[in-house]
Coordinates of C-alpha atoms and ligand atoms in Angstrom, one line a residue:
M1 CA 148.0 72.3 41.5
E2 CA 146.0 74.9 39.6
M3 CA 142.2 74.8 40.2
T4 CA 141.0 76.5 37.1
E5 CA 141.3 76.7 33.5
N6 CA 140.4 80.4 33.6
K7 CA 143.1 82.0 31.4
T8 CA 143.1 85.3 32.8
V9 CA 143.5 84.0 36.3
L10 CA 146.3 81.5 35.1
R11 CA 148.1 84.3 33.4
W12 CA 147.9 86.5 36.2
V13 CA 149.1 84.2 38.9
E14 CA 152.1 83.5 36.5
E15 CA 152.9 87.0 36.0
M16 CA 152.7 87.8 39.8
A17 CA 154.9 84.5 40.5
A18 CA 157.4 85.6 37.9
L19 CA 157.6 89.1 39.9
T20 CA 157.5 87.9 43.6
K21 CA 159.8 84.5 42.8
P22 CA 158.3 82.2 45.5
D23 CA 159.8 78.7 45.8
E24 CA 156.4 77.1 45.6
I25 CA 152.8 77.9 44.6
V26 CA 149.8 76.4 46.7
W27 CA 146.2 76.9 45.5
I28 CA 143.7 77.0 48.6
D29 CA 140.8 74.7 47.7
G30 CA 138.8 75.3 50.8
S31 CA 139.1 71.8 52.2
E32 CA 139.4 70.9 55.8
E33 CA 142.5 68.8 55.3
Q34 CA 144.4 71.5 53.6
A35 CA 143.3 74.0 56.5
K36 CA 144.6 71.3 59.1
A37 CA 147.9 71.0 57.4
L38 CA 148.4 74.8 57.3
Y39 CA 147.5 75.0 60.9
A40 CA 150.2 72.5 61.7
E41 CA 152.7 74.2 59.7
A42 CA 152.0 77.5 61.2
E43 CA 152.2 76.0 64.5
K44 CA 155.6 74.5 63.5
T45 CA 157.0 77.9 62.6
G46 CA 155.6 79.7 65.7
E47 CA 153.3 82.0 63.6
M48 CA 150.4 80.5 65.4
L49 CA 150.1 79.0 68.8
P50 CA 147.7 76.2 69.6
L51 CA 145.4 77.1 72.6
N52 CA 143.8 74.9 75.3
E53 CA 142.1 72.2 73.1
G54 CA 139.5 71.6 75.9
K55 CA 138.4 75.1 76.5
L56 CA 139.0 76.6 73.2
P57 CA 138.9 74.0 70.6
G58 CA 140.4 74.8 67.3
C59 CA 141.7 78.1 68.6
T60 CA 145.1 79.8 67.9
L61 CA 147.0 82.9 69.1
H62 CA 149.0 85.0 66.6
R63 CA 151.2 87.9 67.6
S64 CA 151.8 90.5 64.9
A65 CA 155.0 92.5 64.7
V66 CA 155.1 95.1 67.3
N67 CA 155.2 97.8 64.6
D68 CA 152.3 96.4 62.8
V69 CA 149.1 96.5 64.8
A70 CA 146.5 98.5 63.0
R71 CA 145.4 100.0 59.7
V72 CA 147.9 102.5 58.5
E73 CA 145.9 105.3 56.8
D74 CA 148.8 107.4 55.8
R75 CA 150.2 104.6 53.8
T76 CA 146.9 103.6 52.1
F77 CA 146.7 104.8 48.5
I78 CA 143.8 105.1 45.9
C79 CA 145.6 105.2 42.6
T80 CA 143.3 106.4 40.0
R81 CA 144.6 107.8 36.8
K82 CA 143.4 111.3 37.6
Q83 CA 144.1 112.6 41.1
E84 CA 141.0 114.3 41.3
D85 CA 139.0 111.1 41.1
A86 CA 140.6 109.9 44.4
G87 CA 139.4 113.3 45.8
P88 CA 141.0 115.2 48.7
T89 CA 140.1 112.7 51.5
N90 CA 142.4 110.1 50.1
H91 CA 146.0 109.7 49.6
W92 CA 146.9 109.3 46.0
M93 CA 149.6 108.0 43.8
D94 CA 149.8 107.8 40.0
P95 CA 149.0 104.3 39.2
R96 CA 152.0 103.8 36.8
E97 CA 154.4 105.1 39.3
C98 CA 152.7 103.1 42.0
Y99 CA 153.0 99.9 40.0
E100 CA 156.7 100.8 39.4
K101 CA 157.6 101.5 42.9
L102 CA 155.8 98.6 44.5
G103 CA 157.0 96.4 41.6
R104 CA 160.6 96.9 42.8
L105 CA 159.6 96.2 46.4
F106 CA 157.5 93.0 45.3
D107 CA 160.5 91.9 43.1
G108 CA 161.8 88.6 44.7
A109 CA 159.7 89.3 47.8
M110 CA 158.5 85.7 48.1
R111 CA 161.9 84.2 47.6
G112 CA 162.3 81.2 49.9
R113 CA 158.5 81.2 50.5
T114 CA 155.3 79.8 49.4
M115 CA 152.7 81.8 47.4
Y116 CA 149.3 80.9 48.5
V117 CA 146.4 81.5 45.8
I118 CA 143.3 82.2 47.6
P119 CA 140.1 82.3 45.5
Y120 CA 137.3 83.8 47.5
C121 CA 133.7 85.0 47.2
M122 CA 132.3 88.1 48.7
A123 CA 128.6 87.4 49.5
K124 CA 127.2 83.9 49.0
E125 CA 128.0 82.3 45.5
D126 CA 124.5 82.3 44.3
S127 CA 123.6 85.9 45.4
P128 CA 123.1 88.6 42.9
F129 CA 125.7 90.5 45.1
A130 CA 128.3 88.0 44.7
K131 CA 131.8 89.1 43.7
V132 CA 135.0 87.1 43.4
G133 CA 138.4 88.0 44.3
I134 CA 141.7 86.1 44.2
E135 CA 144.4 87.1 46.9
L136 CA 148.0 86.0 46.4
T137 CA 149.9 86.0 49.7
D138 CA 153.0 84.7 51.3
S139 CA 151.2 84.5 54.8
I140 CA 149.7 81.3 56.2
Y141 CA 148.0 83.7 58.8
V142 CA 146.2 85.5 55.9
V143 CA 145.2 82.4 54.5
L144 CA 143.5 80.9 57.6
S145 CA 142.1 84.3 58.4
M146 CA 140.6 84.7 54.8
R147 CA 139.2 81.2 55.2
I148 CA 137.1 82.4 58.3
M149 CA 136.3 86.0 57.0
T150 CA 135.2 84.9 53.5
R151 CA 134.0 82.1 51.3
V152 CA 137.2 80.6 50.1
G153 CA 138.1 77.9 47.6
A154 CA 137.1 76.0 44.6
A155 CA 133.4 77.2 44.7
A156 CA 134.6 80.7 44.3
L157 CA 136.4 79.8 41.1
K158 CA 133.4 78.0 39.9
T159 CA 131.4 81.2 40.4
L160 CA 133.8 83.1 38.4
G161 CA 133.8 80.6 35.5
D162 CA 135.8 81.9 32.5
S163 CA 135.2 85.6 33.4
S164 CA 137.9 88.0 34.0
D165 CA 135.8 90.1 36.4
F166 CA 137.6 89.5 39.6
V167 CA 139.7 91.4 42.1
K168 CA 143.4 90.8 41.8
G169 CA 144.9 91.1 45.2
L170 CA 148.8 90.7 45.8
H171 CA 150.0 90.7 49.2
S172 CA 153.5 90.0 50.7
K173 CA 154.8 90.4 54.3
K174 CA 158.2 91.1 52.8
D175 CA 160.1 92.1 55.9
L176 CA 157.4 94.3 57.7
D177 CA 159.4 97.3 57.1
E178 CA 157.0 100.1 58.1
T179 CA 158.9 102.6 56.1
E180 CA 158.2 100.6 53.0
R181 CA 154.6 99.5 53.9
Y182 CA 152.1 100.3 51.2
I183 CA 148.4 99.5 50.9
C184 CA 147.5 100.4 47.3
H185 CA 144.3 100.2 45.5
F186 CA 143.8 100.5 41.7
P187 CA 139.9 100.9 41.3
E188 CA 140.2 101.2 37.7
D189 CA 142.0 97.9 37.3
N190 CA 140.1 96.0 40.1
T191 CA 143.6 95.5 41.7
I192 CA 145.0 95.8 45.2
W193 CA 148.7 95.6 46.1
S194 CA 149.7 95.3 49.8
I195 CA 153.2 95.0 51.2
N196 CA 155.2 95.0 54.3
S197 CA 152.4 94.6 56.8
G198 CA 150.7 91.4 58.4
Y199 CA 147.9 93.2 60.2
G200 CA 144.1 92.4 59.4
G201 CA 142.7 95.4 57.7
N202 CA 146.1 96.0 55.7
V203 CA 146.2 92.4 54.5
L204 CA 142.8 90.5 54.6
L205 CA 142.1 92.1 51.1
G206 CA 138.6 90.8 50.9
K207 CA 137.6 93.1 53.8
K208 CA 138.3 96.9 53.7
C209 CA 140.5 96.9 50.5
F210 CA 137.7 95.1 48.4
A211 CA 134.5 95.1 50.1
L212 CA 134.8 98.8 50.7
R213 CA 137.4 100.7 48.8
L214 CA 137.0 98.8 45.4
A215 CA 133.4 98.0 46.0
S216 CA 132.3 101.6 46.9
Y217 CA 133.8 102.4 43.5
Q218 CA 132.1 99.6 41.7
G219 CA 128.9 100.6 43.5
K220 CA 129.0 104.1 42.3
K221 CA 129.5 102.8 38.6
E222 CA 126.9 100.1 39.0
G223 CA 124.4 101.8 41.0
W224 CA 124.6 100.1 44.4
M225 CA 126.3 100.9 47.7
A226 CA 129.2 99.4 49.8
E227 CA 129.1 100.8 53.4
H228 CA 130.9 100.3 56.7
M229 CA 127.7 99.1 58.4
L230 CA 126.5 96.5 60.6
I231 CA 123.0 94.8 59.8
L232 CA 120.8 93.5 62.5
G233 CA 117.1 92.2 62.5
I234 CA 114.8 93.0 65.6
E235 CA 112.1 90.4 66.0
N236 CA 109.0 91.6 67.8
P237 CA 106.7 89.5 70.0
Q238 CA 104.4 88.8 66.9
H239 CA 107.5 87.3 65.1
E240 CA 107.9 90.1 62.6
T241 CA 111.5 91.0 61.9
K242 CA 112.6 94.4 60.8
Y243 CA 116.3 95.2 59.6
I244 CA 118.4 98.0 60.6
C245 CA 121.8 99.2 59.2
A246 CA 124.3 101.3 61.1
A247 CA 127.4 103.0 60.1
F248 CA 129.8 103.8 63.2
P249 CA 133.5 104.4 62.7
S250 CA 136.1 101.8 63.7
A251 CA 135.9 100.5 67.1
C252 CA 132.7 102.6 67.9
G253 CA 130.3 99.8 68.6
K254 CA 129.1 97.9 65.3
T255 CA 129.9 94.5 66.5
N256 CA 128.4 95.2 69.8
L257 CA 125.2 96.6 68.5
A258 CA 124.8 93.8 65.9
M259 CA 125.0 91.2 68.6
L260 CA 122.9 92.9 71.1
V261 CA 121.2 91.0 73.7
P262 CA 117.9 92.5 74.6
P263 CA 117.5 93.5 78.3
E264 CA 115.4 91.0 80.3
K265 CA 112.2 92.9 80.3
F266 CA 112.2 92.9 76.5
A267 CA 113.5 89.6 76.1
A268 CA 110.7 88.3 78.5
R269 CA 108.1 90.0 76.2
G270 CA 109.5 88.0 73.2
Y271 CA 111.9 90.4 71.5
K272 CA 114.9 89.0 69.7
V273 CA 117.8 90.6 68.0
W274 CA 119.5 88.7 65.0
C275 CA 122.9 89.6 63.6
V276 CA 123.4 89.6 59.9
G277 CA 126.7 91.5 59.8
D278 CA 128.9 93.5 61.9
D279 CA 131.1 95.6 59.8
I280 CA 130.2 95.7 56.1
A281 CA 127.0 96.1 54.2
W282 CA 126.4 95.9 50.4
L283 CA 123.0 97.6 49.4
R284 CA 120.8 97.5 46.4
V285 CA 117.4 98.6 45.5
G286 CA 115.4 95.4 45.2
E287 CA 112.8 94.6 42.6
D288 CA 110.1 95.7 45.0
G289 CA 111.8 99.1 45.1
R290 CA 113.0 98.8 48.7
L291 CA 116.6 98.9 49.9
W292 CA 118.1 95.3 50.3
A293 CA 121.4 94.4 52.2
V294 CA 123.8 91.6 52.5
N295 CA 126.8 91.0 54.6
P296 CA 129.5 90.2 52.2
E297 CA 131.8 88.7 54.8
N298 CA 131.5 85.2 56.3
G299 CA 133.2 85.9 59.8
F300 CA 134.0 88.6 62.4
F301 CA 137.2 90.4 62.7
G302 CA 136.2 91.9 66.1
V303 CA 137.9 94.1 68.8
A304 CA 138.8 92.0 71.9
P305 CA 139.2 94.5 74.6
G306 CA 136.0 95.1 76.5
T307 CA 134.2 92.2 75.2
N308 CA 132.8 90.1 78.1
E309 CA 130.1 88.0 79.5
K310 CA 128.1 91.2 80.2
S311 CA 128.8 93.5 77.4
N312 CA 128.6 91.2 74.5
P313 CA 128.0 87.6 75.5
N314 CA 127.2 86.6 71.8
A315 CA 130.7 87.9 70.6
L316 CA 132.2 85.9 73.4
A317 CA 130.4 82.9 72.7
T318 CA 131.3 83.3 69.0
T319 CA 135.1 83.1 69.9
R320 CA 134.9 79.8 71.8
K321 CA 136.1 77.5 69.1
D322 CA 137.9 77.7 65.6
T323 CA 139.0 81.4 66.3
I324 CA 142.2 83.1 65.7
F325 CA 143.1 85.6 68.4
T326 CA 145.6 88.4 67.5
N327 CA 147.6 90.4 69.9
V328 CA 145.7 89.5 73.1
A329 CA 147.4 88.3 76.2
Q330 CA 148.0 84.6 76.8
D331 CA 147.2 83.1 80.3
L332 CA 149.9 80.6 81.1
D333 CA 148.1 78.8 83.8
D334 CA 145.7 77.2 81.3
N335 CA 146.9 78.2 78.1
T336 CA 143.9 80.4 77.3
V337 CA 143.6 83.9 76.3
W338 CA 142.8 87.2 78.1
W339 CA 142.3 90.8 77.5
E340 CA 141.4 94.1 79.3
G341 CA 137.6 93.9 80.3
L342 CA 137.2 90.1 79.9
T343 CA 137.2 89.4 83.5
K344 CA 137.7 91.6 86.7
T345 CA 140.8 89.8 87.8
P346 CA 143.6 89.5 85.4
P347 CA 145.5 86.2 85.1
A348 CA 148.3 85.8 87.5
H349 CA 150.8 84.2 84.9
A350 CA 150.3 85.7 81.7
L351 CA 152.4 87.0 78.5
N352 CA 151.4 90.1 77.2
W353 CA 150.5 90.9 73.4
K354 CA 154.2 90.9 72.5
G355 CA 154.9 87.5 74.2
E356 CA 156.7 89.0 77.3
P357 CA 156.0 88.2 80.9
W358 CA 153.2 90.5 82.1
D359 CA 152.9 91.9 85.5
P360 CA 149.3 93.0 86.3
E361 CA 150.8 95.7 88.6
S362 CA 152.8 97.2 85.8
G363 CA 150.0 99.5 84.7
E364 CA 150.8 98.3 81.1
K365 CA 148.0 96.6 79.1
A366 CA 148.2 92.9 78.6
A367 CA 146.3 93.0 75.4
H368 CA 146.9 95.5 72.5
P369 CA 143.9 98.1 72.5
N370 CA 143.5 97.0 68.9
S371 CA 143.8 93.2 69.5
R372 CA 141.2 91.3 67.7
F373 CA 139.4 87.9 67.1
T374 CA 138.8 86.2 63.9
A375 CA 135.7 84.1 64.3
P376 CA 133.4 82.3 61.9
A377 CA 129.9 83.7 61.5
G378 CA 128.6 80.4 62.0
N379 CA 129.7 80.4 65.6
C380 CA 127.4 83.3 66.5
P381 CA 124.5 82.2 68.7
C382 CA 122.4 85.0 67.4
L383 CA 123.2 84.8 63.7
S384 CA 120.3 85.8 61.6
P385 CA 118.5 82.8 59.9
E386 CA 118.6 85.2 56.8
F387 CA 122.4 85.5 57.0
D388 CA 122.9 83.2 53.8
N389 CA 119.8 84.4 52.2
P390 CA 121.2 85.5 48.6
Q391 CA 118.7 88.2 48.3
G392 CA 119.8 89.8 51.6
V393 CA 117.3 91.5 54.0
P394 CA 115.1 94.6 53.4
I395 CA 116.4 97.6 55.5
S396 CA 113.8 99.9 57.4
A397 CA 116.1 102.3 59.1
I398 CA 119.8 103.6 58.7
L399 CA 121.7 104.9 61.6
F400 CA 124.7 107.0 61.6
G401 CA 126.8 107.6 64.9
G402 CA 130.1 108.1 66.4
R403 CA 132.0 108.8 69.6
R404 CA 130.8 112.3 70.6
A405 CA 131.5 113.3 74.2
R406 CA 129.4 116.3 73.6
T407 CA 127.1 117.9 71.0
A408 CA 125.3 115.0 69.5
P409 CA 122.2 113.8 71.4
L410 CA 121.3 110.1 72.2
V411 CA 119.2 109.9 69.1
F412 CA 117.4 112.1 66.6
E413 CA 115.8 111.7 63.3
A414 CA 116.5 113.1 59.9
R415 CA 113.6 115.1 58.3
D416 CA 114.0 113.2 55.1
W417 CA 116.5 111.2 53.1
K418 CA 118.5 114.4 51.9
H419 CA 118.7 115.6 55.5
G420 CA 119.7 112.1 56.5
V421 CA 122.6 112.2 53.8
F422 CA 123.7 115.5 55.3
L423 CA 123.7 114.0 58.9
G424 CA 125.9 111.1 57.4
S425 CA 128.2 113.6 55.6
A426 CA 128.5 115.5 58.9
M427 CA 129.5 112.6 61.1
A428 CA 132.4 113.1 63.3
S429 CA 134.0 110.8 65.9
E430 CA 136.9 110.5 68.2
T431 CA 139.7 108.4 66.8
T432 CA 140.3 104.9 68.1
A433 CA 143.2 102.4 68.3
A434 CA 141.9 100.6 65.1
A435 CA 144.1 102.8 63.0
A436 CA 147.7 103.8 63.6
G437 CA 147.9 107.5 65.1
Q438 CA 146.7 109.5 67.9
V439 CA 143.5 108.2 69.8
G440 CA 140.8 110.2 71.0
T441 CA 140.9 113.3 68.7
L442 CA 137.8 114.4 67.1
R443 CA 137.8 114.2 63.2
R444 CA 135.1 114.2 60.6
D445 CA 134.3 110.7 59.3
P446 CA 131.5 111.0 56.9
M447 CA 129.3 107.8 56.9
A448 CA 132.3 106.1 58.8
M449 CA 134.1 106.0 55.2
L450 CA 136.6 108.4 55.6
P451 CA 139.4 105.7 55.5
F452 CA 137.2 103.3 53.1
C453 CA 135.7 105.4 50.3
G454 CA 137.6 104.4 47.0
Y455 CA 136.7 107.7 45.1
H456 CA 136.0 111.3 45.7
M457 CA 134.0 112.0 48.8
G458 CA 131.7 114.6 47.2
E459 CA 130.7 112.3 44.3
Y460 CA 130.2 109.6 47.2
F461 CA 127.6 111.9 48.7
E462 CA 126.2 112.7 45.3
H463 CA 125.7 108.9 45.0
W464 CA 123.9 108.6 48.1
L465 CA 121.6 111.5 47.1
R466 CA 120.6 109.7 43.8
M467 CA 120.0 106.4 45.6
G468 CA 117.5 108.2 47.7
E469 CA 115.8 109.4 44.5
K470 CA 115.6 105.8 43.2
L471 CA 114.2 104.7 46.5
G472 CA 111.7 107.5 46.6
D473 CA 109.0 107.0 49.4
K474 CA 110.3 103.4 49.9
A475 CA 113.6 104.8 51.2
P476 CA 114.5 103.8 55.0
K477 CA 114.5 106.5 57.5
I478 CA 117.8 107.8 58.7
F479 CA 118.8 108.5 62.3
H480 CA 121.8 109.7 64.2
V481 CA 122.8 107.9 67.4
N482 CA 125.5 108.7 70.0
W483 CA 126.2 106.2 72.8
F484 CA 129.2 108.1 74.1
R485 CA 128.0 111.4 75.8
T486 CA 130.1 111.8 78.8
D487 CA 129.9 114.0 82.0
E488 CA 132.6 116.2 83.4
Q489 CA 134.3 113.3 84.8
G490 CA 134.4 111.6 81.5
R491 CA 131.9 109.0 82.7
F492 CA 129.5 107.7 79.9
L493 CA 126.0 109.2 80.6
W494 CA 124.3 106.3 78.8
P495 CA 124.7 102.7 79.8
G496 CA 125.0 101.5 76.2
F497 CA 125.5 97.9 74.9
G498 CA 122.3 95.9 75.4
E499 CA 120.4 99.0 76.7
N500 CA 120.8 100.5 73.2
M501 CA 117.6 98.2 72.5
R502 CA 115.6 101.0 74.0
V503 CA 116.7 103.5 71.5
L504 CA 116.3 101.0 68.7
L505 CA 112.6 100.4 69.7
W506 CA 112.0 104.1 69.6
I507 CA 113.5 104.1 66.0
L508 CA 111.4 101.2 64.8
A509 CA 108.2 102.9 66.4
R510 CA 109.1 106.0 64.3
C511 CA 109.5 103.9 61.2
E512 CA 106.2 102.2 61.8
G513 CA 104.4 105.8 62.6
R514 CA 103.5 104.7 65.9
V515 CA 105.3 107.6 68.0
H516 CA 105.4 111.4 67.7
A517 CA 108.5 113.3 67.8
R518 CA 109.4 116.9 68.5
E519 CA 110.9 119.0 65.7
T520 CA 114.0 120.8 66.7
A521 CA 116.9 122.7 65.1
I522 CA 118.7 119.5 64.2
G523 CA 115.9 117.1 63.5
Y524 CA 113.2 115.1 65.2
L525 CA 114.0 114.2 68.8
P526 CA 112.0 111.8 71.0
Y527 CA 109.7 113.0 73.7
V528 CA 111.3 112.0 77.1
K529 CA 108.2 109.9 77.8
D530 CA 108.7 107.9 74.7
V531 CA 112.1 106.2 75.5
D532 CA 111.5 103.3 77.9
I533 CA 114.0 103.9 80.7
E534 CA 112.2 101.8 83.3
G535 CA 114.9 99.9 85.4
L536 CA 117.8 101.6 83.8
E537 CA 120.9 102.4 85.8
V538 CA 124.1 104.2 84.8
N539 CA 127.2 104.6 86.8
G540 CA 125.7 103.0 89.9
G541 CA 122.5 104.9 90.1
E542 CA 119.2 105.3 88.4
L543 CA 118.9 106.9 85.0
T544 CA 116.1 109.4 85.6
H545 CA 113.8 111.4 83.1
M546 CA 116.0 114.5 83.9
M547 CA 119.1 112.6 82.9
L548 CA 117.3 111.3 79.7
D549 CA 116.2 114.9 79.2
G550 CA 120.0 116.0 79.2
L551 CA 120.8 113.3 76.8
L552 CA 118.1 114.6 74.4
S553 CA 119.2 118.1 74.7
V554 CA 120.4 120.2 71.8
D555 CA 123.1 122.9 72.8
R556 CA 123.0 125.4 70.2
T557 CA 126.2 127.0 71.0
L558 CA 128.0 123.5 70.5
W559 CA 126.0 122.9 67.2
R560 CA 127.1 126.4 65.9
E561 CA 130.8 125.3 66.5
D562 CA 130.1 122.2 64.8
A563 CA 128.5 123.9 61.7
E564 CA 131.7 126.0 61.4
D565 CA 133.9 122.9 61.5
L566 CA 131.7 121.2 59.0
T567 CA 131.9 124.2 56.9
R568 CA 135.7 124.1 56.9
F569 CA 135.4 120.3 56.0
Y570 CA 133.0 120.9 53.2
E571 CA 135.3 123.5 51.7
T572 CA 138.1 120.9 51.4
L573 CA 135.9 118.8 49.2
G574 CA 135.6 121.5 46.4
D575 CA 133.1 121.9 43.7
R576 CA 132.2 118.0 43.6
L577 CA 130.2 118.5 46.9
P578 CA 126.6 118.4 45.9
P579 CA 124.7 121.8 46.3
E580 CA 122.1 120.0 48.2
L581 CA 124.4 119.5 51.2
W582 CA 125.6 123.1 51.2
E583 CA 121.7 124.0 51.3
E584 CA 121.3 121.6 54.3
L585 CA 124.3 123.1 56.2
R586 CA 122.7 126.6 55.5
T587 CA 119.5 125.3 57.2
L588 CA 121.3 124.0 60.1
K589 CA 123.1 127.3 60.7
E590 CA 119.9 129.2 60.4
N591 CA 118.2 127.0 62.8
V592 CA 121.0 127.1 65.3
A593 CA 121.7 130.8 65.0
P594 CA 121.4 132.8 68.1
K595 CA 117.7 133.9 68.7
V596 CA 117.3 137.6 68.2
R597 CA 114.2 139.2 69.6
R598 CA 111.9 140.4 66.6
V599 CA 111.7 144.1 66.7
T600 CA 108.5 145.4 65.3
R601 CA 108.7 148.7 63.6
G602 CA 105.9 151.2 63.0
K603 CA 103.2 150.8 65.4
P604 CA 103.9 152.2 69.0
Ligands
GTP701 P1 135.6 97.9 64.1 O1 135.7 96.3 64.1 O2 136.9 98.5 64.2 O3 134.9 98.4 62.9 O4 134.7 98.2 65.3 P2 133.2 98.2 65.8 O5 132.5 99.3 65.2 O6 132.7 96.8 65.5 O7 133.4 98.4 67.5 P3 133.1 97.5 68.5 O8 131.6 97.0 68.7 O9 134.0 96.4 68.5 O10 133.3 98.2 69.8 C1 134.5 98.9 70.1 C2 134.8 99.4 71.4 O11 133.5 100.3 71.9 C3 134.6 98.3 72.5 O12 135.7 98.6 73.4 C4 133.2 98.5 73.2 O13 133.5 98.1 74.6 C5 133.0 99.8 73.0 N1 131.3 99.9 72.9 C6 130.7 99.4 72.1 N2 129.4 99.7 72.3 C7 129.2 100.6 73.3 C8 128.2 101.2 73.8 O14 127.1 101.1 73.7 N3 128.7 102.0 75.0 C9 130.0 102.2 75.3 N4 130.2 103.1 76.2 N5 131.0 101.6 74.7 C10 130.7 100.8 73.7
SPV702 C1 138.1 98.7 61.2 O1 139.3 99.3 61.6 O2 137.2 99.4 61.0 C2 138.1 97.2 61.2 C3 139.4 96.3 61.5 O3 136.8 96.8 61.1 S1 140.1 96.2 59.9 O4 139.8 95.1 59.2 O5 141.6 96.3 60.5 O6 140.0 97.5 59.2
MN703 MN1 135.3 98.3 60.7

């Protein structure tokens, strides 16, 4: 039964049903009873497998199709009327052509199936950040995942009222044919069409499709920002909490940093870390002129491999109930889940992520490297008390970072906002399993938004610069971090995870003007004495001041190479790249140029 009298909504649902021709239409009301019935149905069809109710209450396992395990960037399109508005970093299709092409694919795609109508709200319904979307889908997995990831149900429709301002999402698994898979965005129509996939980032349309691609476009028009960022709070022993946002590319440590557990010595002194968000931040200038952030999501879609009691106990605890696991291994002895890095000893009897018997000796991975958990935010032991605050939290620092085996030091600070925007625009990272394609190759990924910016990247940088002007001297300080420097053997030189707290404390000390820094060719770096490494170990030995000195070194040759690579990237962006950023690049090049000895002429 319909849950609204909103004519635009009703007409659109009718139109999409006429196109996709489902046998039945079911509106998702957000109730427990309905969810229970859907779980039962999905278990009957085998789409979701119930897990050990004693050990993992309310948890289920889902296996996606083998050809459908990650975002597909080369099949993701931004369909603006003018191609130049999508910019050179996005794939583009003419919207009319795209509607026609996908219209043919969607025609009858839901025959014999049910169409679920999922009204959802991104951000708390009473927040000034709140935005409503409706996703139509033929996948129960999508319904149950959206129910965890967003605020689903009647309340969203109430928030919408009779307005026509909502994101129209249409999704069908169709037949999961990868050659006909399309994830298409129409920013000018507030519309998303996704077909032939069942994987998270391609089909949970509230997440990357809406909350980043469409929202970044809306933010540019309306004067706010949608960013691929975690949000965390650090509470000091005096019970003051400061908030930090950090943009790292996919599978580069956002969930881990957001749920950081302070090392014992800091915990003992009373430091606490609170998670506000692990993937997406919506940012606005508040009435007080500061930058405020909310997490528009309501759950975590986190990377499973590597998550364990030591690396991220909070994430692990978050997944112990009411969680959907996707493409992890199934331990047959007690019907629980397993993935590489969860425990030292793999299960003796397990099925791999494809559902085949798995031999630990085979050398094959039991869980897919991009296997994930979908867990309610409310499960997180360190969830910030401000999580539901409709106003969000004020931001003191913004971090950019990526996987850089070389070049980028552990941490450095931008000279000012403009330089910080430059650092974000210059981000680069080794690719991961979160997207289909080669893993481990270095690519430029500005602000971790390369796959998620819904418009021209040059204009996006421009928008960042203008936001800085609005913020003036209330702008957060900007930093660059890199947890991923390696030695010749490929071993990480920094222990990372909880120990990243030591770097965060230096960052906060800088924000509060409590510590000096040394000016270098690339920005402000810490003095070795100012990063607390007491008791710190790495690769089985003590992390010495000399090793920290290495982590904080700037190799000018590498930076010159990087500046050349960045020049080539900037050139691809054409004349929409703000001149201020070319200036910053010129300054960097001057700063890292080979030092020539000055020859004084004239006097003997
Ligand atoms: P998305 O959900 O794809 O956006 O990923 P994310 O940025 O939230 O990444 P996540 O925190 O899930 O980490 C991804 C991988 O990086 C995991 O395998 C972690 O074990 C690893 N990782 C996270 N933090 C660190 C760190 O500080 N050091 C090292 N060496 N690895 C880390
Ligand atoms: C990412 O790839 O950055 C993710 C996972 O957070 S997905 O939702 O698939 O995009
Ligand atoms: Mn992400």
